[in-house]
PDB file of C-alpha atoms in Angstrom:
ATOM      1  CA  UNK C  17     -10.802  -0.654   2.237  1.00 46.00           C
ATOM      2  CA  UNK C  18     -13.057  -3.764   2.195  1.00 50.00           C
ATOM      3  CA  UNK C  19     -11.651  -6.800   3.722  1.00 45.00           C
ATOM      4  CA  UNK C  20     -13.899  -9.090   1.788  1.00 52.00           C
ATOM      5  CA  UNK C  21     -12.381  -7.682  -1.305  1.00 80.00           C
ATOM      6  CA  UNK C  22      -8.642  -6.796  -0.804  1.00 94.00           C
ATOM      7  CA  UNK C  23      -7.163 -10.142   0.464  1.00 94.00           C
ATOM      8  CA  UNK C  24      -3.422  -9.861  -1.086  1.00 96.00           C
ATOM      9  CA  UNK C  25      -1.018  -7.077  -1.628  1.00 98.00           C
ATOM     10  CA  UNK C  26       2.267  -6.838  -3.379  1.00 98.00           C
ATOM     11  CA  UNK C  27       4.982  -4.282  -2.574  1.00 98.00           C
ATOM     12  CA  UNK C  28       7.679  -3.812  -5.224  1.00 98.00           C
ATOM     13  CA  UNK C  29      11.075  -2.345  -4.455  1.00 94.00           C
ATOM     14  CA  UNK C  30      10.772  -3.640  -0.651  1.00 90.00           C
ATOM     15  CA  UNK C  31      13.186  -2.862   1.811  1.00 87.00           C
ATOM     16  CA  UNK C  32      13.718  -0.935   5.099  1.00 85.00           C
ATOM     17  CA  UNK C  33      11.951   2.395   5.653  1.00 89.00           C
ATOM     18  CA  UNK C  34       8.447   3.279   3.911  1.00 94.00           C
ATOM     19  CA  UNK C  35       8.352  -0.363   2.372  1.00 95.00           C
ATOM     20  CA  UNK C  36       8.528  -1.820   5.758  1.00 95.00           C
ATOM     21  CA  UNK C  37       6.011   0.592   7.103  1.00 96.00           C
ATOM     22  CA  UNK C  38       3.560  -0.140   4.406  1.00 97.00           C
ATOM     23  CA  UNK C  39       4.017  -4.091   4.830  1.00 97.00           C
ATOM     24  CA  UNK C  40       3.334  -3.850   8.559  1.00 96.00           C
ATOM     25  CA  UNK C  41       0.447  -1.521   8.129  1.00 97.00           C
ATOM     26  CA  UNK C  42      -1.294  -3.898   5.379  1.00 97.00           C
ATOM     27  CA  UNK C  43      -0.387  -6.916   7.503  1.00 96.00           C
ATOM     28  CA  UNK C  44      -2.227  -5.363  10.557  1.00 95.00           C
ATOM     29  CA  UNK C  45      -5.106  -5.113   8.470  1.00 94.00           C
ATOM     30  CA  UNK C  46      -5.184  -8.813   7.744  1.00 94.00           C
ATOM     31  CA  UNK C  47      -3.882  -8.456   4.198  1.00 96.00           C
ATOM     32  CA  UNK C  48      -1.284 -11.065   3.137  1.00 96.00           C
ATOM     33  CA  UNK C  49       1.578  -9.330   1.799  1.00 97.00           C
ATOM     34  CA  UNK C  50       4.238 -10.333  -0.976  1.00 97.00           C
ATOM     35  CA  UNK C  51       7.532  -8.298  -1.024  1.00 97.00           C
ATOM     36  CA  UNK C  52       9.599  -8.205  -4.185  1.00 96.00           C
ATOM     37  CA  UNK C  53      13.218  -6.858  -4.362  1.00 95.00           C
ATOM     38  CA  UNK C  54      16.279  -7.357  -6.513  1.00 93.00           C
ATOM     39  CA  UNK C  55      17.775  -9.245  -3.547  1.00 91.00           C
ATOM     40  CA  UNK C  56      15.894 -10.647  -0.704  1.00 91.00           C
ATOM     41  CA  UNK C  57      18.882 -11.132   1.506  1.00 89.00           C
ATOM     42  CA  UNK C  58      17.893  -7.983   3.616  1.00 89.00           C
ATOM     43  CA  UNK C  59      14.058  -8.885   4.183  1.00 93.00           C
ATOM     44  CA  UNK C  60      14.118 -11.811   6.617  1.00 92.00           C
ATOM     45  CA  UNK C  61      13.325  -9.754   9.632  1.00 93.00           C
ATOM     46  CA  UNK C  62      10.508  -7.963   7.876  1.00 95.00           C
ATOM     47  CA  UNK C  63       9.129 -11.281   6.395  1.00 95.00           C
ATOM     48  CA  UNK C  64       9.108 -12.725  10.210  1.00 94.00           C
ATOM     49  CA  UNK C  65       7.343  -9.585  11.398  1.00 94.00           C
ATOM     50  CA  UNK C  66       4.681  -9.512   8.857  1.00 95.00           C
ATOM     51  CA  UNK C  67       4.285 -13.298   7.607  1.00 95.00           C
ATOM     52  CA  UNK C  68       4.973 -12.007   4.249  1.00 96.00           C
ATOM     53  CA  UNK C  69       6.499 -13.803   1.457  1.00 95.00           C
ATOM     54  CA  UNK C  70       9.605 -12.538  -0.360  1.00 96.00           C
ATOM     55  CA  UNK C  71      10.207 -12.755  -4.011  1.00 96.00           C
ATOM     56  CA  UNK C  72      13.564 -11.932  -6.039  1.00 96.00           C
ATOM     57  CA  UNK C  73      12.701  -9.805  -8.869  1.00 97.00           C
ATOM     58  CA  UNK C  74      14.500  -6.830 -11.056  1.00 96.00           C
ATOM     59  CA  UNK C  75      11.484  -4.696 -11.782  1.00 97.00           C
ATOM     60  CA  UNK C  76      13.018  -3.308 -14.849  1.00 96.00           C
ATOM     61  CA  UNK C  77      13.023  -6.955 -16.419  1.00 97.00           C
ATOM     62  CA  UNK C  78       9.984  -7.996 -18.157  1.00 98.00           C
ATOM     63  CA  UNK C  79      10.969 -11.578 -17.669  1.00 98.00           C
ATOM     64  CA  UNK C  80      11.436 -11.182 -13.858  1.00 98.00           C
ATOM     65  CA  UNK C  81       8.137  -9.226 -13.577  1.00 98.00           C
ATOM     66  CA  UNK C  82       6.273 -11.783 -15.566  1.00 98.00           C
ATOM     67  CA  UNK C  83       7.860 -14.701 -13.638  1.00 98.00           C
ATOM     68  CA  UNK C  84       7.000 -12.918 -10.275  1.00 98.00           C
ATOM     69  CA  UNK C  85       3.167 -12.696 -11.061  1.00 98.00           C
ATOM     70  CA  UNK C  86       3.027 -16.244 -12.241  1.00 98.00           C
ATOM     71  CA  UNK C  87       4.512 -17.210  -8.916  1.00 97.00           C
ATOM     72  CA  UNK C  88       2.044 -14.989  -7.017  1.00 97.00           C
ATOM     73  CA  UNK C  89      -0.800 -16.699  -9.053  1.00 96.00           C
ATOM     74  CA  UNK C  90       0.161 -20.124  -7.992  1.00 95.00           C
ATOM     75  CA  UNK C  91       0.890 -19.259  -4.349  1.00 94.00           C
ATOM     76  CA  UNK C  92      -0.716 -16.446  -2.664  1.00 92.00           C
ATOM     77  CA  UNK C  93      -2.890 -15.381  -5.375  1.00 94.00           C
ATOM     78  CA  UNK C  94      -3.072 -12.560  -7.749  1.00 96.00           C
ATOM     79  CA  UNK C  95      -2.430  -9.328  -5.744  1.00 97.00           C
ATOM     80  CA  UNK C  96      -5.681  -6.994  -5.115  1.00 96.00           C
ATOM     81  CA  UNK C  97      -3.299  -4.136  -4.040  1.00 98.00           C
ATOM     82  CA  UNK C  98      -0.076  -3.251  -5.836  1.00 98.00           C
ATOM     83  CA  UNK C  99       2.357  -0.625  -4.620  1.00 98.00           C
ATOM     84  CA  UNK C 100       5.387   0.300  -6.676  1.00 98.00           C
ATOM     85  CA  UNK C 101       8.104   1.685  -4.490  1.00 96.00           C
ATOM     86  CA  UNK C 102      11.187   0.805  -6.546  1.00 93.00           C
ATOM     87  CA  UNK C 103      13.510   3.691  -7.806  1.00 88.00           C
ATOM     88  CA  UNK C 104      16.934   4.292  -8.751  1.00 90.00           C
ATOM     89  CA  UNK C 105      18.866   7.665  -9.248  1.00 88.00           C
ATOM     90  CA  UNK C 106      22.159   9.058 -10.527  1.00 92.00           C
ATOM     91  CA  UNK C 107      23.179  12.542 -10.076  1.00 92.00           C
ATOM     92  CA  UNK C 108      25.689  14.913 -11.541  1.00 94.00           C
ATOM     93  CA  UNK C 109      26.302  17.729 -13.852  1.00 94.00           C
ATOM     94  CA  UNK C 110      24.282  17.061 -17.274  1.00 94.00           C
ATOM     95  CA  UNK C 111      27.627  16.945 -19.406  1.00 94.00           C
ATOM     96  CA  UNK C 112      29.112  14.214 -17.166  1.00 95.00           C
ATOM     97  CA  UNK C 113      26.228  11.788 -16.851  1.00 95.00           C
ATOM     98  CA  UNK C 114      26.884   8.365 -17.727  1.00 96.00           C
ATOM     99  CA  UNK C 115      24.279   7.558 -20.189  1.00 96.00           C
ATOM    100  CA  UNK C 116      24.151   3.747 -18.872  1.00 96.00           C
ATOM    101  CA  UNK C 117      23.347   4.965 -15.505  1.00 96.00           C
ATOM    102  CA  UNK C 118      20.516   7.487 -16.867  1.00 96.00           C
ATOM    103  CA  UNK C 119      19.041   4.363 -18.605  1.00 96.00           C
ATOM    104  CA  UNK C 120      19.055   2.500 -15.455  1.00 96.00           C
ATOM    105  CA  UNK C 121      17.216   5.189 -13.847  1.00 96.00           C
ATOM    106  CA  UNK C 122      14.560   5.365 -16.261  1.00 97.00           C
ATOM    107  CA  UNK C 123      14.107   1.753 -16.332  1.00 97.00           C
ATOM    108  CA  UNK C 124      13.871   1.161 -12.855  1.00 97.00           C
ATOM    109  CA  UNK C 125      11.810   4.349 -11.890  1.00 96.00           C
ATOM    110  CA  UNK C 126       9.368   4.456 -14.874  1.00 97.00           C
ATOM    111  CA  UNK C 127       9.582   1.269 -17.197  1.00 98.00           C
ATOM    112  CA  UNK C 128       9.407  -1.259 -14.081  1.00 98.00           C
ATOM    113  CA  UNK C 129       6.403   0.690 -12.872  1.00 98.00           C
ATOM    114  CA  UNK C 130       4.753   0.085 -16.179  1.00 98.00           C
ATOM    115  CA  UNK C 131       5.622  -3.595 -16.303  1.00 98.00           C
ATOM    116  CA  UNK C 132       4.315  -4.156 -12.787  1.00 98.00           C
ATOM    117  CA  UNK C 133       1.041  -2.244 -13.467  1.00 98.00           C
ATOM    118  CA  UNK C 134       0.266  -3.823 -16.757  1.00 98.00           C
ATOM    119  CA  UNK C 135       0.657  -7.121 -14.977  1.00 98.00           C
ATOM    120  CA  UNK C 136      -1.562  -6.184 -12.173  1.00 98.00           C
ATOM    121  CA  UNK C 137      -4.147  -4.584 -14.157  1.00 98.00           C
ATOM    122  CA  UNK C 138      -4.507  -7.647 -16.388  1.00 98.00           C
ATOM    123  CA  UNK C 139      -5.516  -9.720 -13.046  1.00 97.00           C
ATOM    124  CA  UNK C 140      -7.579  -6.990 -11.771  1.00 97.00           C
ATOM    125  CA  UNK C 141      -9.760  -5.904 -14.710  1.00 98.00           C
ATOM    126  CA  UNK C 142     -11.726  -9.296 -14.865  1.00 97.00           C
ATOM    127  CA  UNK C 143     -12.676  -8.966 -11.081  1.00 95.00           C
ATOM    128  CA  UNK C 144     -13.663  -5.225 -11.503  1.00 96.00           C
ATOM    129  CA  UNK C 145     -11.700  -3.897  -8.435  1.00 96.00           C
ATOM    130  CA  UNK C 146      -8.122  -3.349  -7.174  1.00 97.00           C
ATOM    131  CA  UNK C 147      -5.812  -0.690  -6.248  1.00 98.00           C
ATOM    132  CA  UNK C 148      -2.174   0.280  -7.766  1.00 98.00           C
ATOM    133  CA  UNK C 149      -0.371   3.017  -5.914  1.00 98.00           C
ATOM    134  CA  UNK C 150       2.627   4.266  -7.482  1.00 98.00           C
ATOM    135  CA  UNK C 151       5.228   6.272  -4.975  1.00 97.00           C
ATOM    136  CA  UNK C 152       6.343   9.352  -6.425  1.00 97.00           C
ATOM    137  CA  UNK C 153       8.801  12.273  -5.288  1.00 94.00           C
ATOM    138  CA  UNK C 154       9.391  15.873  -5.364  1.00 92.00           C
ATOM    139  CA  UNK C 155      11.493  15.331  -8.653  1.00 89.00           C
ATOM    140  CA  UNK C 156       8.074  14.237 -10.252  1.00 91.00           C
ATOM    141  CA  UNK C 157       6.745  17.781 -10.214  1.00 91.00           C
ATOM    142  CA  UNK C 158       9.881  19.789 -10.331  1.00 91.00           C
ATOM    143  CA  UNK C 159      13.187  19.059 -11.809  1.00 91.00           C
ATOM    144  CA  UNK C 160      16.361  19.928  -9.685  1.00 92.00           C
ATOM    145  CA  UNK C 161      19.759  20.858 -10.738  1.00 93.00           C
ATOM    146  CA  UNK C 162      22.042  17.853 -11.521  1.00 94.00           C
ATOM    147  CA  UNK C 163      19.124  15.359 -11.080  1.00 93.00           C
ATOM    148  CA  UNK C 164      17.870  15.410 -14.429  1.00 96.00           C
ATOM    149  CA  UNK C 165      17.801  11.559 -14.714  1.00 95.00           C
ATOM    150  CA  UNK C 166      15.535  11.258 -11.465  1.00 95.00           C
ATOM    151  CA  UNK C 167      13.171  13.886 -12.844  1.00 96.00           C
ATOM    152  CA  UNK C 168      12.888  12.160 -16.069  1.00 96.00           C
ATOM    153  CA  UNK C 169      11.874   8.905 -14.369  1.00 97.00           C
ATOM    154  CA  UNK C 170       9.400  10.504 -11.670  1.00 97.00           C
ATOM    155  CA  UNK C 171       7.912  12.801 -14.194  1.00 97.00           C
ATOM    156  CA  UNK C 172       7.322   9.720 -16.513  1.00 97.00           C
ATOM    157  CA  UNK C 173       5.939   7.816 -13.336  1.00 97.00           C
ATOM    158  CA  UNK C 174       3.400  10.630 -12.864  1.00 98.00           C
ATOM    159  CA  UNK C 175       2.460  10.509 -16.390  1.00 98.00           C
ATOM    160  CA  UNK C 176       1.874   6.809 -16.225  1.00 98.00           C
ATOM    161  CA  UNK C 177      -0.279   7.218 -13.117  1.00 98.00           C
ATOM    162  CA  UNK C 178      -2.613   9.857 -14.652  1.00 98.00           C
ATOM    163  CA  UNK C 179      -3.166   7.981 -17.788  1.00 98.00           C
ATOM    164  CA  UNK C 180      -3.811   4.607 -15.886  1.00 98.00           C
ATOM    165  CA  UNK C 181      -6.266   6.676 -13.647  1.00 98.00           C
ATOM    166  CA  UNK C 182      -8.121   7.904 -16.433  1.00 98.00           C
ATOM    167  CA  UNK C 183      -8.467   4.504 -18.232  1.00 98.00           C
ATOM    168  CA  UNK C 184      -8.921   2.222 -15.310  1.00 98.00           C
ATOM    169  CA  UNK C 185     -10.946   4.237 -12.707  1.00 98.00           C
ATOM    170  CA  UNK C 186     -14.099   3.750 -14.779  1.00 97.00           C
ATOM    171  CA  UNK C 187     -13.438   0.055 -14.700  1.00 97.00           C
ATOM    172  CA  UNK C 188     -13.129  -0.240 -10.996  1.00 97.00           C
ATOM    173  CA  UNK C 189      -9.536  -0.136 -10.619  1.00 98.00           C
ATOM    174  CA  UNK C 190      -7.982   2.680  -8.220  1.00 98.00           C
ATOM    175  CA  UNK C 191      -4.714   4.082  -9.363  1.00 98.00           C
ATOM    176  CA  UNK C 192      -3.089   6.765  -7.177  1.00 98.00           C
ATOM    177  CA  UNK C 193       0.176   8.538  -7.279  1.00 98.00           C
ATOM    178  CA  UNK C 194       1.757   9.452  -3.826  1.00 98.00           C
ATOM    179  CA  UNK C 195       3.965  12.607  -4.101  1.00 97.00           C
ATOM    180  CA  UNK C 196       6.578  12.173  -1.178  1.00 94.00           C
ATOM    181  CA  UNK C 197       7.695  15.879  -1.037  1.00 91.00           C
ATOM    182  CA  UNK C 198      10.553  15.659   1.388  1.00 88.00           C
ATOM    183  CA  UNK C 199      12.882  13.413   3.053  1.00 87.00           C
ATOM    184  CA  UNK C 200      11.975  10.150   4.966  1.00 88.00           C
ATOM    185  CA  UNK C 201      13.169   9.539   8.279  1.00 87.00           C
ATOM    186  CA  UNK C 202      15.123   6.375   8.927  1.00 78.00           C
ATOM    187  CA  UNK C 203      17.877   4.802  11.026  1.00 74.00           C
ATOM    188  CA  UNK C 204      20.425   6.065   8.430  1.00 79.00           C
ATOM    189  CA  UNK C 205      18.774   9.315   8.086  1.00 78.00           C
ATOM    190  CA  UNK C 206      17.712  10.686  11.627  1.00 80.00           C
ATOM    191  CA  UNK C 207      16.218  14.007  12.087  1.00 76.00           C
ATOM    192  CA  UNK C 208      18.632  16.712  12.731  1.00 80.00           C
ATOM    193  CA  UNK C 209      18.470  18.043  16.562  1.00 75.00           C
ATOM    194  CA  UNK C 210      18.133  21.586  15.165  1.00 76.00           C
ATOM    195  CA  UNK C 211      15.436  20.707  12.819  1.00 80.00           C
ATOM    196  CA  UNK C 212      12.662  18.528  14.588  1.00 78.00           C
ATOM    197  CA  UNK C 213       9.937  17.185  12.500  1.00 81.00           C
ATOM    198  CA  UNK C 214      11.505  18.092   9.491  1.00 80.00           C
ATOM    199  CA  UNK C 215      11.341  14.669   7.960  1.00 90.00           C
ATOM    200  CA  UNK C 216       8.378  12.396   7.013  1.00 92.00           C
ATOM    201  CA  UNK C 217       7.620   9.525   9.372  1.00 93.00           C
ATOM    202  CA  UNK C 218       7.338   6.501   7.293  1.00 95.00           C
ATOM    203  CA  UNK C 219       4.529   5.063   9.479  1.00 95.00           C
ATOM    204  CA  UNK C 220       2.468   8.120   8.810  1.00 96.00           C
ATOM    205  CA  UNK C 221       3.162   7.874   5.379  1.00 96.00           C
ATOM    206  CA  UNK C 222       1.845   4.352   5.386  1.00 97.00           C
ATOM    207  CA  UNK C 223      -1.222   5.522   7.107  1.00 97.00           C
ATOM    208  CA  UNK C 224      -2.138   7.664   4.021  1.00 97.00           C
ATOM    209  CA  UNK C 225      -1.595   4.846   1.557  1.00 98.00           C
ATOM    210  CA  UNK C 226      -4.170   3.137   3.503  1.00 97.00           C
ATOM    211  CA  UNK C 227      -6.521   5.870   3.571  1.00 97.00           C
ATOM    212  CA  UNK C 228      -6.329   6.328  -0.185  1.00 97.00           C
ATOM    213  CA  UNK C 229      -7.009   2.422  -0.580  1.00 97.00           C
ATOM    214  CA  UNK C 230     -10.054   2.668   1.752  1.00 95.00           C
ATOM    215  CA  UNK C 231     -11.555   5.666  -0.205  1.00 96.00           C
ATOM    216  CA  UNK C 232     -14.942   4.995  -1.557  1.00 95.00           C
ATOM    217  CA  UNK C 233     -15.479   5.049  -5.147  1.00 94.00           C
ATOM    218  CA  UNK C 234     -17.631   8.358  -5.218  1.00 95.00           C
ATOM    219  CA  UNK C 235     -14.356  10.210  -3.946  1.00 96.00           C
ATOM    220  CA  UNK C 236     -11.260   8.595  -5.280  1.00 97.00           C
ATOM    221  CA  UNK C 237      -7.991  10.522  -5.153  1.00 97.00           C
ATOM    222  CA  UNK C 238      -5.603  10.105  -8.175  1.00 97.00           C
ATOM    223  CA  UNK C 239      -2.723  11.988  -6.680  1.00 97.00           C
ATOM    224  CA  UNK C 240      -1.793  12.934  -3.087  1.00 97.00           C
ATOM    225  CA  UNK C 241       1.138  15.042  -1.930  1.00 96.00           C
ATOM    226  CA  UNK C 242       2.727  14.552   1.453  1.00 96.00           C
ATOM    227  CA  UNK C 243       5.295  16.804   3.178  1.00 93.00           C
ATOM    228  CA  UNK C 244       6.368  17.795   6.703  1.00 91.00           C
ATOM    229  CA  UNK C 245       4.430  20.741   7.920  1.00 89.00           C
ATOM    230  CA  UNK C 246       7.801  22.797   7.944  1.00 84.00           C
ATOM    231  CA  UNK C 247       8.613  21.906   4.593  1.00 79.00           C
ATOM    232  CA  UNK C 248       8.913  24.690   1.889  1.00 78.00           C
ATOM    233  CA  UNK C 249       6.976  24.263  -1.261  1.00 77.00           C
TER     234      UNK C 249
END
């Protein structure tokens, strides 16, 4: 990652856990961070900790995403790094799923990523550099029972990332899909005492994102899988 190039970052779907670790890691690198979430009420501590700016945005709304990027253009500047970390899921037997909830899952998990990536690419292409990272999950490579909507959304996200990488890599825009294949440790999800190191450390995940962003153009990854060393796969 070149500090002379990458000055601003946007994290969409910001909150506690991985997004907070990403914000802290980027801020530590001297990158100005913007945090976008449907509600910014819970971001005050993270904003103070990272000197970030918080923006309200429903990632599944075209109008909201366009407004977000216009506000960034007028304040921090167009982001050089964009991380899409937003998702929504609904679970249950296929025949019992609420179609409205399924639609919402697809809208946030996949369509929102398209909207954000499109606005980001429009600003990065004239400069000839930038990084767009999409946060995937186990469900993006294997569909689980009673989790069809999330699998649909994450499979679509992976397809979006692969298509974008093939189109944008030759034009200087690094696109990567990060598969989080396992649970992420948090205050609400501590590791069980009988299974130490069975959850991913969000700070360790953030280090991998930074590694991907720093990769030289001669050796770019388009996809990276992360899982605890004890995870079966």
